[in-house]
Tab-separated table of C-alpha atoms and ligand atoms in Angstrom:
chain	number	residue	atom	x	y	z
A	307	MET	CA	-30.948	-4.872	-67.226
A	308	PRO	CA	-27.873	-3.590	-65.541
A	309	ALA	CA	-25.154	-5.474	-63.453
A	310	LYS	CA	-24.231	-4.342	-60.031
A	311	VAL	CA	-21.092	-3.765	-58.134
A	312	ASN	CA	-21.166	-3.661	-54.396
A	313	LEU	CA	-19.432	-0.524	-53.143
A	314	GLN	CA	-19.586	-1.724	-49.696
A	315	LEU	CA	-20.335	-5.364	-48.558
A	316	SER	CA	-20.084	-5.704	-44.923
A	317	VAL	CA	-21.023	-9.055	-43.480
A	318	GLY	CA	-22.327	-9.426	-39.994
A	319	PRO	CA	-22.309	-12.573	-37.805
A	320	LEU	CA	-23.947	-15.793	-39.179
A	321	ARG	CA	-27.638	-15.920	-38.167
A	322	ASP	CA	-29.561	-18.877	-36.856
A	323	ASP	CA	-31.344	-19.128	-40.229
A	324	GLY	CA	-27.969	-19.510	-42.068
A	325	TYR	CA	-27.962	-16.097	-43.541
A	326	HIS	CA	-25.842	-13.148	-42.505
A	327	ASP	CA	-26.904	-9.466	-41.672
A	328	LEU	CA	-25.425	-7.349	-44.311
A	329	VAL	CA	-24.837	-3.669	-45.246
A	330	ASN	CA	-24.719	-3.896	-48.904
A	331	VAL	CA	-24.298	-0.645	-50.964
A	332	PHE	CA	-25.411	-1.643	-54.502
A	333	HIS	CA	-24.444	0.489	-57.454
A	334	ALA	CA	-25.979	-0.340	-61.034
A	335	VAL	CA	-23.514	-0.031	-63.857
A	336	SER	CA	-23.905	0.095	-67.648
A	337	LEU	CA	-23.259	-3.515	-68.449
A	338	PHE	CA	-26.687	-4.848	-69.553
A	339	ASP	CA	-28.380	-8.272	-70.227
A	340	GLU	CA	-31.476	-8.030	-72.454
A	341	VAL	CA	-34.497	-10.222	-71.909
A	342	THR	CA	-37.138	-10.541	-74.674
A	343	ALA	CA	-40.488	-12.050	-73.815
A	344	THR	CA	-42.538	-13.473	-76.640
A	345	PRO	CA	-45.912	-15.394	-76.553
A	346	ALA	CA	-45.197	-19.140	-76.982
A	347	GLY	CA	-46.892	-22.528	-76.522
A	348	ARG	CA	-45.032	-23.061	-73.259
A	349	LEU	CA	-42.290	-21.632	-71.050
A	350	THR	CA	-38.990	-21.782	-72.911
A	351	VAL	CA	-35.778	-20.141	-72.200
A	352	ARG	CA	-33.026	-19.404	-74.832
A	353	VAL	CA	-29.759	-17.799	-73.876
A	354	SER	CA	-27.085	-16.089	-76.236
A	355	GLY	CA	-23.874	-14.352	-75.578
A	356	GLU	CA	-20.147	-14.921	-75.616
A	357	SER	CA	-19.626	-16.637	-72.226
A	358	ILE	CA	-22.974	-18.379	-71.249
A	359	GLU	CA	-21.508	-21.631	-69.641
A	360	GLY	CA	-23.560	-22.711	-66.712
A	361	VAL	CA	-26.615	-20.653	-67.396
A	362	PRO	CA	-29.735	-23.001	-67.230
A	363	THR	CA	-32.020	-23.083	-70.156
A	364	ASP	CA	-34.758	-24.854	-68.337
A	365	GLY	CA	-37.257	-23.861	-65.537
A	366	ASP	CA	-34.276	-23.380	-63.121
A	367	ASN	CA	-33.308	-20.180	-64.896
A	368	LEU	CA	-34.002	-17.324	-62.612
A	369	ALA	CA	-35.861	-15.404	-65.505
A	370	ALA	CA	-38.108	-18.592	-65.825
A	371	ARG	CA	-38.698	-18.732	-62.082
A	372	ALA	CA	-39.755	-15.011	-62.215
A	373	ALA	CA	-42.153	-15.604	-65.068
A	374	ARG	CA	-43.706	-18.517	-63.195
A	375	LEU	CA	-44.037	-16.516	-59.980
A	376	LEU	CA	-45.639	-13.649	-61.730
A	377	ALA	CA	-47.922	-15.863	-63.637
A	378	GLY	CA	-49.119	-17.675	-60.490
A	379	ARG	CA	-49.761	-14.245	-58.589
A	380	THR	CA	-51.665	-12.675	-61.557
A	381	GLY	CA	-53.695	-15.692	-62.851
A	382	ASN	CA	-51.790	-16.053	-66.127
A	383	VAL	CA	-50.493	-19.120	-67.820
A	384	PRO	CA	-46.589	-18.748	-68.063
A	385	ALA	CA	-46.642	-19.604	-71.882
A	386	VAL	CA	-43.746	-17.320	-72.910
A	387	ASP	CA	-40.437	-17.654	-74.690
A	388	LEU	CA	-37.706	-15.708	-72.733
A	389	HIS	CA	-34.661	-14.923	-74.843
A	390	ILE	CA	-31.744	-13.684	-72.681
A	391	ARG	CA	-28.854	-11.838	-74.432
A	392	LYS	CA	-26.186	-12.049	-71.725
A	393	ALA	CA	-23.390	-9.547	-71.395
A	394	ILE	CA	-23.169	-9.649	-67.552
A	395	PRO	CA	-20.341	-12.119	-66.500
A	396	VAL	CA	-21.962	-15.472	-65.384
A	397	ALA	CA	-21.443	-16.342	-61.628
A	398	GLY	CA	-19.156	-13.194	-61.585
A	399	GLY	CA	-20.498	-11.451	-58.525
A	400	MET	CA	-22.379	-8.890	-60.565
A	401	ALA	CA	-25.872	-10.362	-60.050
A	402	GLY	CA	-26.464	-11.276	-63.671
A	403	GLY	CA	-29.092	-13.852	-62.893
A	404	SER	CA	-31.002	-11.410	-60.631
A	405	ALA	CA	-30.880	-8.765	-63.420
A	406	ASP	CA	-32.552	-11.314	-65.806
A	407	ALA	CA	-35.217	-12.183	-63.053
A	408	ALA	CA	-36.095	-8.617	-62.690
A	409	ALA	CA	-36.165	-8.127	-66.451
A	410	ALA	CA	-38.522	-11.097	-66.794
A	411	LEU	CA	-40.863	-9.631	-64.173
A	412	VAL	CA	-40.977	-6.328	-65.965
A	413	ALA	CA	-41.274	-7.860	-69.414
A	414	CYS	CA	-43.967	-10.446	-68.672
A	415	ASN	CA	-45.962	-7.730	-66.539
A	416	GLU	CA	-46.040	-5.806	-69.813
A	417	LEU	CA	-46.757	-8.841	-72.110
A	418	TRP	CA	-49.570	-10.120	-69.985
A	419	GLN	CA	-50.860	-6.642	-69.205
A	420	ALA	CA	-50.810	-7.745	-65.606
A	421	GLY	CA	-50.810	-4.288	-64.385
A	422	LEU	CA	-48.696	-4.741	-61.292
A	423	GLU	CA	-47.201	-1.541	-59.848
A	424	ARG	CA	-43.396	-1.193	-59.033
A	425	ASP	CA	-43.913	-1.979	-55.359
A	426	GLU	CA	-45.822	-5.207	-56.032
A	427	LEU	CA	-43.062	-6.242	-58.509
A	428	VAL	CA	-40.481	-5.534	-55.710
A	429	GLU	CA	-42.554	-7.842	-53.331
A	430	LEU	CA	-42.175	-10.604	-55.913
A	431	ALA	CA	-38.531	-9.806	-56.469
A	432	CYS	CA	-37.790	-10.313	-52.833
A	433	GLU	CA	-39.189	-13.886	-53.011
A	434	LEU	CA	-36.782	-14.528	-55.932
A	435	GLY	CA	-33.645	-13.542	-54.339
A	436	SER	CA	-31.832	-10.930	-52.213
A	437	ASP	CA	-30.372	-9.033	-55.165
A	438	VAL	CA	-33.514	-9.074	-57.386
A	439	PRO	CA	-35.139	-5.969	-55.809
A	440	PHE	CA	-32.125	-3.870	-56.465
A	441	ALA	CA	-32.073	-4.958	-60.076
A	442	LEU	CA	-35.577	-3.514	-60.343
A	443	LEU	CA	-34.619	-0.296	-58.467
A	444	GLY	CA	-31.227	0.497	-59.978
A	445	GLY	CA	-29.182	3.646	-59.205
A	446	THR	CA	-27.208	3.424	-55.933
A	447	ALA	CA	-28.914	1.977	-52.822
A	448	VAL	CA	-28.144	0.642	-49.304
A	449	GLY	CA	-29.551	-2.742	-48.692
A	450	LEU	CA	-29.999	-3.883	-45.099
A	451	GLY	CA	-31.094	-7.346	-43.749
A	452	ARG	CA	-30.124	-9.964	-46.352
A	453	GLY	CA	-29.548	-6.986	-48.703
A	454	GLU	CA	-33.338	-6.749	-49.633
A	455	ARG	CA	-34.440	-3.720	-47.474
A	456	LEU	CA	-33.360	-0.968	-49.846
A	457	THR	CA	-33.045	2.861	-49.582
A	458	SER	CA	-31.867	4.813	-52.477
A	459	ALA	CA	-28.555	6.731	-51.946
A	460	MET	CA	-27.821	10.407	-53.000
A	461	VAL	CA	-25.193	10.377	-55.800
A	462	ARG	CA	-23.765	13.326	-57.662
A	463	GLY	CA	-22.476	12.817	-61.150
A	464	ARG	CA	-21.280	9.573	-62.738
A	465	PHE	CA	-18.433	7.211	-61.838
A	466	HIS	CA	-16.269	5.372	-64.404
A	467	TRP	CA	-15.393	1.713	-63.908
A	468	VAL	CA	-13.270	-1.073	-65.429
A	469	PHE	CA	-14.186	-4.806	-64.766
A	470	ALA	CA	-11.890	-7.544	-65.077
A	471	CYS	CA	-13.941	-10.682	-65.743
A	472	ALA	CA	-12.244	-13.934	-64.763
A	473	ASP	CA	-12.442	-17.367	-66.482
A	474	GLY	CA	-15.024	-19.428	-64.547
A	475	GLY	CA	-17.341	-18.235	-61.853
A	476	LEU	CA	-17.352	-18.548	-58.033
A	477	SER	CA	-20.239	-19.903	-56.115
A	478	THR	CA	-21.758	-17.262	-53.873
A	479	PRO	CA	-22.529	-19.822	-50.970
A	480	ALA	CA	-19.023	-21.289	-51.254
A	481	VAL	CA	-17.556	-17.734	-50.844
A	482	TYR	CA	-19.841	-16.995	-47.741
A	483	ALA	CA	-18.894	-20.403	-46.220
A	484	GLU	CA	-15.184	-19.580	-46.767
A	485	CYS	CA	-15.604	-16.187	-45.210
A	486	ASP	CA	-17.183	-17.967	-42.103
A	487	ARG	CA	-14.370	-20.558	-42.026
A	488	LEU	CA	-11.476	-17.802	-42.203
A	489	ARG	CA	-13.346	-15.776	-39.422
A	490	SER	CA	-13.599	-18.864	-37.134
A	491	ALA	CA	-9.994	-20.015	-38.064
A	492	TYR	CA	-8.607	-16.639	-37.050
A	493	GLU	CA	-11.007	-16.128	-34.246
A	494	GLU	CA	-11.907	-12.720	-35.627
A	495	PRO	CA	-14.518	-10.810	-33.682
A	496	VAL	CA	-17.440	-10.096	-36.041
A	497	SER	CA	-19.174	-6.899	-35.394
A	498	TRP	CA	-22.534	-5.621	-36.423
A	499	PRO	CA	-22.178	-3.967	-39.892
A	500	HIS	CA	-22.714	-0.268	-40.340
A	501	THR	CA	-22.918	1.927	-43.397
A	502	SER	CA	-19.759	3.729	-44.057
A	503	GLU	CA	-20.145	7.436	-43.625
A	504	ASP	CA	-17.055	8.105	-45.670
A	505	LEU	CA	-18.555	6.086	-48.744
A	506	MET	CA	-21.932	7.927	-48.535
A	507	ALA	CA	-20.297	11.338	-48.367
A	508	ALA	CA	-18.127	10.451	-51.387
A	509	LEU	CA	-21.265	9.407	-53.307
A	510	ALA	CA	-23.150	12.443	-52.377
A	511	THR	CA	-20.254	14.823	-53.360
A	512	GLY	CA	-19.225	12.827	-56.479
A	513	ASP	CA	-15.664	12.484	-55.092
A	514	ALA	CA	-14.264	9.647	-56.992
A	515	LYS	CA	-10.896	9.764	-55.034
A	516	ALA	CA	-12.766	9.463	-51.727
A	517	LEU	CA	-15.040	6.773	-53.142
A	518	GLY	CA	-11.949	4.762	-54.230
A	519	LYS	CA	-10.673	4.882	-50.668
A	520	ALA	CA	-13.987	3.932	-49.086
A	521	LEU	CA	-14.692	0.753	-51.145
A	522	HIS	CA	-14.915	-2.242	-49.080
A	523	ASN	CA	-15.956	-5.945	-49.352
A	524	ASP	CA	-15.812	-8.313	-46.401
A	525	LEU	CA	-15.974	-11.146	-48.915
A	526	GLN	CA	-12.815	-10.333	-50.513
A	527	PRO	CA	-10.322	-12.342	-48.378
A	528	ALA	CA	-12.511	-15.426	-49.021
A	529	ALA	CA	-12.729	-14.826	-52.732
A	530	LEU	CA	-8.943	-14.431	-52.804
A	531	THR	CA	-8.397	-17.613	-50.807
A	532	LEU	CA	-10.521	-19.517	-53.421
A	533	ARG	CA	-9.132	-17.820	-56.406
A	534	GLY	CA	-5.504	-16.760	-55.686
A	535	SER	CA	-4.947	-15.340	-59.121
A	536	LEU	CA	-7.249	-12.416	-58.323
A	537	ARG	CA	-4.451	-10.861	-56.211
A	538	ARG	CA	-2.428	-10.379	-59.323
A	539	THR	CA	-5.392	-8.816	-61.065
A	540	LEU	CA	-6.124	-6.333	-58.240
A	541	THR	CA	-2.385	-5.401	-58.006
A	542	ALA	CA	-2.328	-4.853	-61.821
A	543	GLY	CA	-5.351	-2.468	-61.669
A	544	ARG	CA	-3.553	-0.449	-58.813
A	545	GLU	CA	-0.431	-0.201	-60.860
A	546	PHE	CA	-2.465	1.340	-63.637
A	547	GLY	CA	-3.669	4.012	-61.301
A	548	ALA	CA	-7.084	2.839	-60.252
A	549	LEU	CA	-8.577	5.131	-57.603
A	550	GLY	CA	-9.849	2.020	-55.754
A	551	SER	CA	-10.246	-1.586	-56.448
A	552	LEU	CA	-12.090	-4.445	-55.036
A	553	VAL	CA	-13.656	-7.953	-55.829
A	554	SER	CA	-17.190	-7.402	-56.852
A	555	GLY	CA	-19.669	-9.138	-54.440
A	556	SER	CA	-18.634	-12.952	-54.190
A	557	GLY	CA	-16.367	-12.580	-57.160
A	558	PRO	CA	-14.379	-13.386	-59.157
A	559	THR	CA	-14.968	-10.171	-61.155
A	560	CYS	CA	-12.619	-7.387	-60.014
A	561	ALA	CA	-13.898	-3.789	-60.162
A	562	PHE	CA	-11.642	-0.750	-60.587
A	563	LEU	CA	-12.696	2.803	-60.140
A	564	THR	CA	-11.089	5.538	-62.280
A	565	GLY	CA	-11.197	9.209	-62.316
A	566	SER	CA	-12.551	9.826	-65.754
A	567	GLU	CA	-13.655	8.045	-69.040
A	568	ALA	CA	-10.170	8.606	-70.497
A	569	HIS	CA	-8.606	7.071	-67.454
A	570	ALA	CA	-11.007	4.077	-67.762
A	571	VAL	CA	-9.881	3.493	-71.308
A	572	ASP	CA	-6.207	3.657	-70.339
A	573	LEU	CA	-6.682	1.157	-67.470
A	574	ALA	CA	-8.797	-1.154	-69.546
A	575	VAL	CA	-6.048	-1.218	-72.218
A	576	GLY	CA	-3.302	-1.768	-69.599
A	577	LEU	CA	-5.264	-4.572	-67.931
A	578	SER	CA	-6.058	-6.289	-71.280
A	579	GLY	CA	-2.343	-6.084	-72.077
A	580	MET	CA	-1.348	-7.870	-68.882
A	581	GLY	CA	-3.589	-10.949	-69.729
A	582	VAL	CA	-4.900	-11.034	-66.142
A	583	ALA	CA	-8.569	-11.583	-67.157
A	584	ARG	CA	-10.677	-13.427	-69.678
A	585	SER	CA	-12.202	-10.031	-70.606
A	586	VAL	CA	-12.072	-6.440	-69.613
A	587	GLU	CA	-15.056	-4.278	-69.781
A	588	ARG	CA	-15.724	-0.518	-69.200
A	589	ALA	CA	-18.998	0.785	-67.730
A	590	TYR	CA	-20.281	3.816	-65.826
A	591	GLY	CA	-22.672	4.172	-62.950
A	592	PRO	CA	-25.186	4.724	-61.631
A	593	VAL	CA	-27.701	3.690	-64.180
A	594	ALA	CA	-31.504	2.990	-63.912
A	595	GLY	CA	-32.948	-0.412	-63.024
A	596	ALA	CA	-34.937	-2.837	-65.138
A	597	THR	CA	-36.734	-0.894	-67.979
A	598	VAL	CA	-38.782	-1.737	-70.970
A	599	LEU	CA	-37.047	-0.903	-74.217
B	44	ATP	P1	-24.610	-12.632	-57.128
B	44	ATP	O1	-23.716	-11.405	-57.535
B	44	ATP	O2	-26.023	-12.253	-57.062
B	44	ATP	O3	-24.189	-13.520	-56.168
B	44	ATP	P2	-23.586	-13.867	-59.507
B	44	ATP	O4	-23.374	-12.706	-60.430
B	44	ATP	O5	-22.316	-14.421	-58.740
B	44	ATP	O6	-24.686	-13.540	-58.508
B	44	ATP	P3	-25.148	-15.136	-61.518
B	44	ATP	O7	-24.511	-14.808	-62.792
B	44	ATP	O8	-26.354	-14.495	-61.072
B	44	ATP	O9	-24.089	-15.137	-60.246
B	44	ATP	O10	-25.417	-16.710	-61.525
B	44	ATP	C1	-25.183	-17.681	-60.472
B	44	ATP	C2	-25.653	-19.012	-60.930
B	44	ATP	O11	-27.029	-19.013	-60.964
B	44	ATP	C3	-25.164	-19.488	-62.288
B	44	ATP	O12	-23.995	-20.242	-62.149
B	44	ATP	C4	-26.440	-20.315	-62.850
B	44	ATP	O13	-26.195	-21.661	-62.472
B	44	ATP	C5	-27.589	-19.851	-62.089
B	44	ATP	N1	-28.463	-19.042	-63.008
B	44	ATP	C6	-29.760	-19.114	-63.055
B	44	ATP	N2	-30.425	-18.279	-63.957
B	44	ATP	C7	-29.357	-17.596	-64.414
B	44	ATP	C8	-29.376	-16.542	-65.267
B	44	ATP	N3	-30.388	-16.005	-65.948
B	44	ATP	N4	-28.169	-15.945	-65.752
B	44	ATP	C9	-27.021	-16.421	-65.087
B	44	ATP	N5	-27.063	-17.433	-64.209
B	44	ATP	C10	-28.177	-18.034	-63.811
């Protein structure tokens, strides 16, 4: 299941229910977690991968929650072993947990021959979290509301990315809270978010240069306040000629758009040499959402 990067994340005023209205342009990229569902005596979760610190191996894992929700809805017993092979950075702002939840929905639907259609799986995905429906859909999509009202976007061609994965994660609620704090401290007027026309045009024409200019993340100042070292990472990427750079979602992963696969290789080598990240990954997008392998 693919990771996502937010090409645009515009955060509206804080709502009474504690959420924000968002314009969230999701883009699925070729960094994948794999979830294998096998019949078992009870619900178990195993996680493997290089950096899996902080990923729960009990019922709190988002994949386990997805399996229980699907079982409850379809009259099955959630007696399944979920093996998650993680490649998506944990708490990195790339929606790894949501990808695993989407994967578990698709895998268990298959295993139990529950026969739910895509739109029924999307309904369950909405209950699991605002990023889970997109993990099912994949591609590139505009999410409104909390990010869960999705419309696919027109994209021409393929974009090449480099991701700088930081040591340790950032908590999404903490980054939103910091964003609210900064806004009230600086008495910034917070306007209603709109989808960027420049961004949508760049996607539709496959213009990487224009896309690089249009990338935007309202959470970036908050992520940079909480993790000052990301400034150096972003500067390093720009020095290696990135067409655009931004913190992915709530961070701390930094995303760099390049003009070609060869440029992505150069940028990845340059960034690795600078030692500004725990690991540097290359990926392309858009890619499809959760699929059965
Ligand atoms: P988002 O971009 O959606 O805000 P994120 O990429 O920053 O999310 P995740 O990797 O999805 O963050 O994980 C956030 C937290 O969720 C983790 O620190 C962990 O405690 C918990 N979690 C639950 N299930 C999973 C899972 N399958 N994989 C990773 N984290 C999980």
